[in-house]
Coordinates of C-alpha atoms in Angstrom, one line a residue:
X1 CA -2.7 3.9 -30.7
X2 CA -6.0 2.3 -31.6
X3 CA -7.6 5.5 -30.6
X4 CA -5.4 7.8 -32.7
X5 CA -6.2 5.7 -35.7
X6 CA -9.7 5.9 -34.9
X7 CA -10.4 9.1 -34.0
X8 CA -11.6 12.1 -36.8
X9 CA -9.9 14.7 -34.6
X10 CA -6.1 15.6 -35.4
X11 CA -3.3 13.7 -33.7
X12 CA -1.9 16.6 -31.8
X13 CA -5.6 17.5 -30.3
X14 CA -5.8 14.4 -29.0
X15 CA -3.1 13.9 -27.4
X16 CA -3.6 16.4 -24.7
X17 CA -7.2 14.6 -24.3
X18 CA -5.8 11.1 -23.8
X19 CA -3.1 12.2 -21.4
X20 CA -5.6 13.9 -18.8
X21 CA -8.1 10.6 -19.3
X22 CA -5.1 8.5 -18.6
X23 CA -4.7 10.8 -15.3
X24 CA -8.1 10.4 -14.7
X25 CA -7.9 6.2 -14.8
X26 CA -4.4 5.9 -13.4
X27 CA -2.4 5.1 -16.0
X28 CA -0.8 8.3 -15.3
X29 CA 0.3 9.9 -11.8
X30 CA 1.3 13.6 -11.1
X31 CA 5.2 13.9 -11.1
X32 CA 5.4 10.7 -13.9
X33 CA 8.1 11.2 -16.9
X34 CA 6.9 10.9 -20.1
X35 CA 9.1 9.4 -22.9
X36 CA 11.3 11.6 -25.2
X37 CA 9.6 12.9 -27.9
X38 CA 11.3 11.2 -30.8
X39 CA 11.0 8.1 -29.0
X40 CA 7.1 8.6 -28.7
X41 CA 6.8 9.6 -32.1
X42 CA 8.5 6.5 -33.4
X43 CA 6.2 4.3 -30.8
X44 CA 3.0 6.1 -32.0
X45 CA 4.0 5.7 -35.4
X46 CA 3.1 9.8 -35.5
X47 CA 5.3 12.7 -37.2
X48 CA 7.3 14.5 -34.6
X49 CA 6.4 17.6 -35.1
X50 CA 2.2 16.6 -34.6
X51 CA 4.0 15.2 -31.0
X52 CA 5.5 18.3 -30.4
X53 CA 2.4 20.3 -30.9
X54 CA 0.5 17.6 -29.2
X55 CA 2.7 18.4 -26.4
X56 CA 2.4 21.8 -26.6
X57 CA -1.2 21.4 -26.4
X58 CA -0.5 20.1 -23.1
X59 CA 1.5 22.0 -21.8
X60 CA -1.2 25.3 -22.4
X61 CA -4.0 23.2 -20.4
X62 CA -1.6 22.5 -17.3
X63 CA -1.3 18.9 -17.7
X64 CA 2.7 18.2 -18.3
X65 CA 5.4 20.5 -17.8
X66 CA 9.1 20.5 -19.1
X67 CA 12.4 21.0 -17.3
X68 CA 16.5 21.1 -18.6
X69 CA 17.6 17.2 -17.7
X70 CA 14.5 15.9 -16.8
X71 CA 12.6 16.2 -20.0
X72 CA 8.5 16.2 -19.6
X73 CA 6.5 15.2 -16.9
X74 CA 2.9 14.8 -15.4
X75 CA 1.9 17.8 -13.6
X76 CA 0.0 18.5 -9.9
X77 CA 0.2 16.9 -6.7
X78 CA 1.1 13.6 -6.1
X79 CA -1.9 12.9 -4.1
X80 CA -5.5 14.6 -5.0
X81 CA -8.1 12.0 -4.0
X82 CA -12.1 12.9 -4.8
X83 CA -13.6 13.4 -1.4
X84 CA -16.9 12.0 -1.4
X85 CA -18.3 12.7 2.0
X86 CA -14.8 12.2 3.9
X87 CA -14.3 8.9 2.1
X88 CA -12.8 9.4 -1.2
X89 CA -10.1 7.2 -0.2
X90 CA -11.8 4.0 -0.4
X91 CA -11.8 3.1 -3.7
X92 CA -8.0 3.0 -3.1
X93 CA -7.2 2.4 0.9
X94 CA -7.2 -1.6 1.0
X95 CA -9.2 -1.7 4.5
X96 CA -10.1 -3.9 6.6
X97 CA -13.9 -5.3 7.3
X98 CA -16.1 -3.7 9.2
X99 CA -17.3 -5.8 12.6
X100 CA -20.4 -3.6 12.6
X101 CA -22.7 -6.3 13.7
X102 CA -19.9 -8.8 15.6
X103 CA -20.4 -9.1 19.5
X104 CA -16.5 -7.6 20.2
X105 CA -17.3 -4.4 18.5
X106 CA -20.0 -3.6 21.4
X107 CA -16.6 -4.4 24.0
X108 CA -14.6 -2.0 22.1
X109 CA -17.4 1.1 22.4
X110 CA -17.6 0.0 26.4
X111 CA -13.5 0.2 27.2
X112 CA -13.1 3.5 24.8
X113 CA -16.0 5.4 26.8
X114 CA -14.8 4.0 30.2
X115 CA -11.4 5.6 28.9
X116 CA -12.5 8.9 28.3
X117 CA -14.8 9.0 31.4
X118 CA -11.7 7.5 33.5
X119 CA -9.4 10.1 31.7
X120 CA -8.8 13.6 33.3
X121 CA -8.9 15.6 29.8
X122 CA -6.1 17.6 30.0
X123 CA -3.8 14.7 29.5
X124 CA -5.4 13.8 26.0
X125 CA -4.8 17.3 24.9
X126 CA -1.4 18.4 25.9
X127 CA 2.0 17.8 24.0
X128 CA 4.0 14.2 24.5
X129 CA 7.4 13.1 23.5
X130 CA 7.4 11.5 20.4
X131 CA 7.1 8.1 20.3
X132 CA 4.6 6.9 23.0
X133 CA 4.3 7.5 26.8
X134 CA 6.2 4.5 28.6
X135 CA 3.4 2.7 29.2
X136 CA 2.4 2.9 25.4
X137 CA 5.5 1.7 24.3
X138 CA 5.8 -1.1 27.1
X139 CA 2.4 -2.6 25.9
X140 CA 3.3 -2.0 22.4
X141 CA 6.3 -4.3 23.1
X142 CA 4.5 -7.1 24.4
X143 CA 2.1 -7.2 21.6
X144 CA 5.2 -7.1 19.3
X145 CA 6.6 -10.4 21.1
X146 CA 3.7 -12.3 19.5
X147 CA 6.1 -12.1 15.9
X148 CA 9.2 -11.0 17.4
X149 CA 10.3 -12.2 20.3
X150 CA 12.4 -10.1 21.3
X151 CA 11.0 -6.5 21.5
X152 CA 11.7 -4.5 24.2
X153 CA 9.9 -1.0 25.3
X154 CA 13.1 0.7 24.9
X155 CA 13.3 -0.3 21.3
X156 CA 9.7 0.6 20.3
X157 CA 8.1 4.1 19.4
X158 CA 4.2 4.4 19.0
X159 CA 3.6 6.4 15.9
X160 CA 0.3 8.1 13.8
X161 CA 0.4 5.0 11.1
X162 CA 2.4 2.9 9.4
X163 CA 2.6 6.1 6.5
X164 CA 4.3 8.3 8.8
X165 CA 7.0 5.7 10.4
X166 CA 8.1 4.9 6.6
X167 CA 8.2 9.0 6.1
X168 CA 10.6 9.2 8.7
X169 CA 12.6 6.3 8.0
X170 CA 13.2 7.4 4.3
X171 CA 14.1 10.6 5.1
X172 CA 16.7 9.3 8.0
X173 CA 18.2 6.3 6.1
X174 CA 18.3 7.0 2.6
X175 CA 20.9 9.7 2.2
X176 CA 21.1 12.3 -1.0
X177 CA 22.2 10.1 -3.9
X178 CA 21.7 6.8 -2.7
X179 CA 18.5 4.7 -3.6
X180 CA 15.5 2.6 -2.1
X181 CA 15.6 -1.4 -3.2
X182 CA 12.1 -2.3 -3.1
X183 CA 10.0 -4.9 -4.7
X184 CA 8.8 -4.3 -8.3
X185 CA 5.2 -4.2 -6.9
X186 CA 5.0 -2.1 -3.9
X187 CA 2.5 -0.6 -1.5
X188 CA 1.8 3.0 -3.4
X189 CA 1.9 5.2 0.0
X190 CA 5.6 4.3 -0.3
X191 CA 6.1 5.6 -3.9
X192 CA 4.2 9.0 -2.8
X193 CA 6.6 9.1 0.3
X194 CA 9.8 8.4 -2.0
X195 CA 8.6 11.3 -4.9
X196 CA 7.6 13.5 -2.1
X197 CA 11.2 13.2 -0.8
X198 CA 12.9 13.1 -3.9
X199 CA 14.3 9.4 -3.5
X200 CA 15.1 7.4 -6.2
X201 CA 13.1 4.0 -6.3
X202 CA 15.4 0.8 -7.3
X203 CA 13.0 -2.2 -8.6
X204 CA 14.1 -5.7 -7.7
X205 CA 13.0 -8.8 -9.6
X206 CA 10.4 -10.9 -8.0
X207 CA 8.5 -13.6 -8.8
X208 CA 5.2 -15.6 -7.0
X209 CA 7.3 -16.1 -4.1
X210 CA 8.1 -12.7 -3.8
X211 CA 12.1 -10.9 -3.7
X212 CA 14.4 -12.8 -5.9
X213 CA 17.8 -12.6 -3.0
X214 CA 20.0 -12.1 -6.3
X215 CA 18.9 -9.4 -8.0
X216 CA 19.1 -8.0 -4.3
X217 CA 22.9 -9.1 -4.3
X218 CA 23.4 -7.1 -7.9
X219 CA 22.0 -4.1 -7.3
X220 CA 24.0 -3.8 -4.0
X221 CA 27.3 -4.4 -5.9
X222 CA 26.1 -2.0 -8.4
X223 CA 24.5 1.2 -6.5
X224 CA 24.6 3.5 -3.2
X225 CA 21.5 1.9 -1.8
X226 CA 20.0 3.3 1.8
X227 CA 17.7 0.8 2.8
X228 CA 15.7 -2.6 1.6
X229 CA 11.6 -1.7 2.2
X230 CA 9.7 -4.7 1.8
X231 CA 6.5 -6.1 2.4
X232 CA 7.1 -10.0 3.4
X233 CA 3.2 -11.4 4.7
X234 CA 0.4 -11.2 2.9
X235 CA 1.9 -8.7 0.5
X236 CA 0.0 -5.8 -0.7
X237 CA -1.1 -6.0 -3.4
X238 CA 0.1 -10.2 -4.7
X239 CA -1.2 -11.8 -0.8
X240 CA 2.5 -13.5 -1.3
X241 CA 4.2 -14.8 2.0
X242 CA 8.4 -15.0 1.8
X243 CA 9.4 -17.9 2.1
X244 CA 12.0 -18.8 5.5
X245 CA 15.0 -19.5 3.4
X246 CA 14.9 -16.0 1.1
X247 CA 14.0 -14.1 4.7
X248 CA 17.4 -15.7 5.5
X249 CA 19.0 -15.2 2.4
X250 CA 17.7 -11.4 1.7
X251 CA 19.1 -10.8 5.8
X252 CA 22.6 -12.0 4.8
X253 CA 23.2 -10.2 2.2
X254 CA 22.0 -7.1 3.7
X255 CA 24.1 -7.4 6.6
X256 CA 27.2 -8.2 4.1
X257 CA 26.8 -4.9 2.3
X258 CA 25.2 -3.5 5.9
X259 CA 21.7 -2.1 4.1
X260 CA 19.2 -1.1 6.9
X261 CA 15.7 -3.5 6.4
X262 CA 12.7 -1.5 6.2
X263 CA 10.2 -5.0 7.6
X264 CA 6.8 -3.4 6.6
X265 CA 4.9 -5.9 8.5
X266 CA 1.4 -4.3 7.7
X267 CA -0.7 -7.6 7.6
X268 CA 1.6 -10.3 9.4
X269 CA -1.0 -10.8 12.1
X270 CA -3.9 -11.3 10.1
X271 CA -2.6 -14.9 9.9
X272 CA -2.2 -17.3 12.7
X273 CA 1.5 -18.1 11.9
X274 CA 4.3 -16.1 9.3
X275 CA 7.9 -17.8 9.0
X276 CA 10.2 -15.7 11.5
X277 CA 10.8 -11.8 10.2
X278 CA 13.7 -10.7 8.9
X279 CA 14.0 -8.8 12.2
X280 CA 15.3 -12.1 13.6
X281 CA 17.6 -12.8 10.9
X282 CA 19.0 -9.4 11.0
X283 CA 18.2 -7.8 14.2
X284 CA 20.9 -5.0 14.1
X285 CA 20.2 -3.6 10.9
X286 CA 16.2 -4.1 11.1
X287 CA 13.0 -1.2 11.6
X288 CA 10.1 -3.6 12.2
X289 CA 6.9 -1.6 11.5
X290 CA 3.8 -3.3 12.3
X291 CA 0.3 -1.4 13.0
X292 CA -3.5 -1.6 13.9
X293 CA -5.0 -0.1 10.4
X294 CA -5.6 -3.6 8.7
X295 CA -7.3 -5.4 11.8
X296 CA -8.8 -2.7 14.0
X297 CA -9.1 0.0 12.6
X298 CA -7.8 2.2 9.7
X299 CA -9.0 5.6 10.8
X300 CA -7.3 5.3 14.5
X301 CA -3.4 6.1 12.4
X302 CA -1.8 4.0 15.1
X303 CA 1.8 2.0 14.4
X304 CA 4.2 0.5 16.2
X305 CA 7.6 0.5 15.3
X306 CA 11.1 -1.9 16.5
X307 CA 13.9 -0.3 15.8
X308 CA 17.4 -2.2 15.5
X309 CA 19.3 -0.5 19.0
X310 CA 17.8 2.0 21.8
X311 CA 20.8 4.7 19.4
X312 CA 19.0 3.8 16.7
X313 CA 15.1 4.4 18.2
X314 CA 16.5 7.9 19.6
X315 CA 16.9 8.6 15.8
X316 CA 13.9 7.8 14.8
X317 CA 12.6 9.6 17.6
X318 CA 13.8 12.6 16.5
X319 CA 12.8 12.0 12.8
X320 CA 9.2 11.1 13.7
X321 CA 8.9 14.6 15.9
X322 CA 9.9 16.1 13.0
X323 CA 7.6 14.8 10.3
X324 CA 4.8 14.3 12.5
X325 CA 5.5 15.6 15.7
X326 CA 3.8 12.7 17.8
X327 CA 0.5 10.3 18.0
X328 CA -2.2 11.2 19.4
X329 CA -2.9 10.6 23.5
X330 CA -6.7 10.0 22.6
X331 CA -5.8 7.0 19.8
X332 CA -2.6 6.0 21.3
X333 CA -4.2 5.6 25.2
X334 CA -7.0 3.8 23.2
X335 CA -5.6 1.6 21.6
X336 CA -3.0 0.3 24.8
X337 CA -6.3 -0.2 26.8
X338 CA -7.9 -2.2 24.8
X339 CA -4.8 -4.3 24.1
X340 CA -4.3 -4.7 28.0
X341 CA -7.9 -5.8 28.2
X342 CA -7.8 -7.9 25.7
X343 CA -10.3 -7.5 23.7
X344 CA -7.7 -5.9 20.9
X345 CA -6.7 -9.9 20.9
X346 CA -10.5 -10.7 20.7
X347 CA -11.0 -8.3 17.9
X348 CA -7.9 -9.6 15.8
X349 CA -9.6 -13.3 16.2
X350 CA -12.8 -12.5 14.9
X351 CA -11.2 -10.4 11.9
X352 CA -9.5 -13.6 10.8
X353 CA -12.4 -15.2 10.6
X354 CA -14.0 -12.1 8.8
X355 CA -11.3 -12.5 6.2
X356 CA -11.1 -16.5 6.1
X357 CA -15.4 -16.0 5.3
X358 CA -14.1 -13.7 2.2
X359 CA -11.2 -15.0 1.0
X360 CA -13.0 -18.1 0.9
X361 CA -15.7 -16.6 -1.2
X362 CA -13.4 -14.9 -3.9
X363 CA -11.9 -18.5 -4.3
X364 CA -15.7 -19.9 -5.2
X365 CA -16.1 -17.1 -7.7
X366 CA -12.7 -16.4 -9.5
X367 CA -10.5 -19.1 -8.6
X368 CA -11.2 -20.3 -11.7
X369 CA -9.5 -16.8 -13.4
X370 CA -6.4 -17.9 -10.8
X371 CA -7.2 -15.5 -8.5
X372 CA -4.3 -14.9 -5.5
X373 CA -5.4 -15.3 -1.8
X374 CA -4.3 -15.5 1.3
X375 CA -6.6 -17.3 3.8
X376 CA -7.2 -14.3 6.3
X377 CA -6.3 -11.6 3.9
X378 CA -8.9 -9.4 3.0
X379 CA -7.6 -8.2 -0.5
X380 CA -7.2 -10.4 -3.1
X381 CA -5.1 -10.5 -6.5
X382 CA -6.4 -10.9 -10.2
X383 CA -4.1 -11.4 -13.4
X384 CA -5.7 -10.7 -16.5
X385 CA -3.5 -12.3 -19.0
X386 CA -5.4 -14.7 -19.7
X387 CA -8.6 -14.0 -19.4
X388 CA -11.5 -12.9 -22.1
X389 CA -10.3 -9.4 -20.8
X390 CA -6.7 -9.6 -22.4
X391 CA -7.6 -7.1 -25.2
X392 CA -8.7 -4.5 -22.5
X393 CA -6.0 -3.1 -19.6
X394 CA -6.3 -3.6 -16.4
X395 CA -7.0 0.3 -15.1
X396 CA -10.3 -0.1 -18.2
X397 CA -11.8 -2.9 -15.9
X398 CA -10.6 -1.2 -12.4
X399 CA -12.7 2.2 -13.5
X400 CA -15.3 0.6 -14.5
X401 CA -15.8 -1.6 -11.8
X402 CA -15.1 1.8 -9.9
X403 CA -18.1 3.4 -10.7
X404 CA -20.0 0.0 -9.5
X405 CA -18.6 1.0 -6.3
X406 CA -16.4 -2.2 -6.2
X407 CA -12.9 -1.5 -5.0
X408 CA -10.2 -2.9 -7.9
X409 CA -7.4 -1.0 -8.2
X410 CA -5.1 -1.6 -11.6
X411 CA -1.6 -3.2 -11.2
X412 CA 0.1 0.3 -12.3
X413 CA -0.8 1.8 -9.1
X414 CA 1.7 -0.7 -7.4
X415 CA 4.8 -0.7 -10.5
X416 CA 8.0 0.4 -9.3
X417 CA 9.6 -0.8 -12.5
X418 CA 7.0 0.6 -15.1
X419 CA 6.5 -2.7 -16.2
X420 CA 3.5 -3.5 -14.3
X421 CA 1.6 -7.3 -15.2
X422 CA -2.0 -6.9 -16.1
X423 CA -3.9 -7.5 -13.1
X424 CA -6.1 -6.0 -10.6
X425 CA -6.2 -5.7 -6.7
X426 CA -9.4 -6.1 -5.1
X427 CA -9.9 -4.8 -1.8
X428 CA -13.0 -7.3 0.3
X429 CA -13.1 -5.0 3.1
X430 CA -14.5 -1.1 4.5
X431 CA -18.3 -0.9 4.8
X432 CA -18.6 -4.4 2.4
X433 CA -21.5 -6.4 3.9
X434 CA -20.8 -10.0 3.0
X435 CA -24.2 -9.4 0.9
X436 CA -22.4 -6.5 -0.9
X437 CA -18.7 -8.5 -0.8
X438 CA -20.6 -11.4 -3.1
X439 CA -22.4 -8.9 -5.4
X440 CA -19.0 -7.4 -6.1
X441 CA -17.2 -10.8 -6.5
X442 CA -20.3 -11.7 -9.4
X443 CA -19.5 -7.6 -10.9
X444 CA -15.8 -9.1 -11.1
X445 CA -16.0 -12.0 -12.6
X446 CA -18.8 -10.2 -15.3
X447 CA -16.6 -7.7 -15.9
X448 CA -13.1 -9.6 -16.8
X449 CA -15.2 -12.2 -18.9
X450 CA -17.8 -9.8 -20.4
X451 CA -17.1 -6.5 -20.4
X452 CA -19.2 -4.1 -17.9
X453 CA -23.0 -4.6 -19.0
X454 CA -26.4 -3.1 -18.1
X455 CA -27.2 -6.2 -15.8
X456 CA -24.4 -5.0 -13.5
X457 CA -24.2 -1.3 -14.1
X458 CA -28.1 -1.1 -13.9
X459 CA -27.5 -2.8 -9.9
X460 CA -27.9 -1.2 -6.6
X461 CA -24.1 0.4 -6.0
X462 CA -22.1 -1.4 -4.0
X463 CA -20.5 0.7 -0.7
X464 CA -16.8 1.1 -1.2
X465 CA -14.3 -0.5 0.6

């Protein structure tokens, strides 16, 4: 509004110009509705008929379309991330550190050449059944005991990432004209999955503890829901941990109205103890999905999944060769040898120490601005309600801070209910040095208080991560 006021151009020219800048900062995603037209005329304090030009303005350059029933939306496709050398991703991938320099990360080069020197070749390039050889899947079940202790090889599938088991499980549990329940601030992979597959996301109220159980219990009695998704340790983006009693709480009343439990378990190992998961609480109606992205390695798209009965795993099975056929032998038979050696174990000890080092340090520099953390989590959470930066939105600061090369990501990229709070998600890990991890804390903390200045933009760029 400020800018229409402000601006010597004519309403309807500008609004074309502010919808594709609000696509380039975020506030706007491919395949978003936009409100009515009266309704945004009212809002904007604008005639209707400048909107409806303004619209139509749009509409010429390709950057909304309009259909019967759905009224106008953002157009393109859902995902179109800026490469930048193959790594255009990480200003929005929340990754974990890099061990360049740590003593484990010369192990892990030894075991993976003495596994492709040990490996005849032919069996890392022929076809497998989906889901992991059986000696995949039985050491993917003892890892799993470590949180749940009761995994068992003929319950667990090896997948290509954590992305690709939620694909599959969307498009086998959520059936045409029923809905996901998810938190009102969830990982934004999901969102792309759900538009992709045309399922309808249901927001529940949370607060710093994460799921409220009752708005769980309402929208059950009240909608055809599919599944619960759910994020419960070191959430992405708040670093929140569920608490024991709503685990048990959000398990019973799933298994009242019988709701399937998506347990996205993304970052549970990265601390040294999580309550029990929902899995426990719940077993027969419960996919655990747990992974190797955000401790060892994001580029190796490796994922275990627990699935609630052997009938159950064949399903998923089935669904995972058909979104993504199967994992890789090279990543897969990687990966299991260096958990049976052990060094995987070595390499998860000395990321928690990696992440205790940073966490530690975002608390010295923002924890006066009441920044979120969680001890061995590796991103961190910033409100900006009340800081010097309330008259500015969060996706301002994250673009700015963007082009420093430090990885924020605005609150919006994480709504599920459209009404995101103001606050940013920075990610402390990728190619950060703990050199570049302090410069970028400092580019924060000057950048909520103070606006972006020469002093910081003027500064070496910081690697993304």
């Amino acid at each position: 509004m400020p800018r229409l006021r402000q601006s010597g151009l004519p309403a309807y020219q500008l609004i074309p110009d502010l919808l594709a800048e609000d696509l380039q900062r975020g506030r706007l995603a491919p395949r978003d509705r936009l409100p009515p037209l009266r309704e945004l005329a009212h809002q904007l304090g604008l005639n209707y008929t400048t909107v409806v030009r303004g619209f139509a303005e749009a509409r010429e350059r390709g950057l909304i379309a309009s259909r019967p029933g759905l009224g106008s939306y953002v157009r393109g496709s859902f995902i179109g991330l800026p490469l930048r050398a193959g790594t255009g991703a990480e200003m929005t991938m929340n990754m974990p550190p890099e061990l360049a320099d740590h003593p484990v990360t010369l192990r892990l080069q030894e075991e993976a050449a003495a596994y492709v020197s040990g490996t005849p070749i032919p069996d890392l390039m022929r076809y497998r059944d989906a889901g992991g050889s059986k000696r995949e899947r039985g050491v993917a079940a003892q890892w799993l005991r470590q949180w749940v202790s009761h995994a068992k090889a003929e319950r667990v599938l090896v997948a290509p990432g954590i992305h690709s088991v939620l694909l599959a499980l969307l498009s086998m549990l959520v059936k045409p004209g029923q809905s996901l329940a998810v938190e009102s601030l969830a990982y934004p992979g999901l969102k792309a999955i759900a538009a992709q597959l045309g399922t309808q996301l249901q927001p529940l109220q949370c607060d710093d503890e994460g799921i409220v159980p009752q708005s769980f219990e309402l929208l059950c009695k009240s909608a055809s829901i599919g599944a619960l998704y759910l994020c419960p340790n070191i959430h992405n983006p708040t670093t929140s941990t569920l608490s024991l009693g709503r685990r048990e709480q959000l398990a019973d009343i799933a298994s009242h109205h019988s709701i399937p439990i998506i347990e996205d378990d993304a970052y549970g190992m990265l601390a040294p103890a999580v309550p029990p998961p929902l899995a426990d609480f719940a077993p027969g109606l419960t996919y655990y999905v747990s992974g190797t992205s955000k401790w060892l390695g994001a580029g190796l798209r490796n994922a275990f999944v627990l699935a609630p009965s052997e009938a159950a795993t064949l399903r998923l099975a089935g669904a995972l060769r058909a979104t993504t056929v199967m994992a890789s032998p090279w990543t897969a038979g990687l990966v299991t040898r260096w958990l049976e050696s052990g060094v995987g174990a070595q390499v998860l000890d000395a990321m928690r120490a990696e992440c205790n080092w940073r966490s530690t340090q975002a608390r010295e520099v923002l924890g006066d601005l009441g920044v979120r953390t969680h001890p061995q989590g590796f991103h961190v959470w910033l409100p900006l309600q009340d800081q010097g930066a309330a008259a500015r939105e969060g996706a301002e600061i994250a673009f700015a801070l963007q082009g420093l090369g430090v990885a924020a990501v605005a609150s919006q990229a994480f709504s599920t209910d459209r009404m995101p709070p103001e606050a940013l998600r920075l990610c402390l890990g990728g190619a950060l040095t703990r050199e570049d991890c302090g410069r970028a804390l400092r580019a924060v903390r000057q950048a909520v208080l103070e606006g972006v200045g020469p002093a910081v933009g003027t500064a070496a760029p910081l690697r993304a991560g």
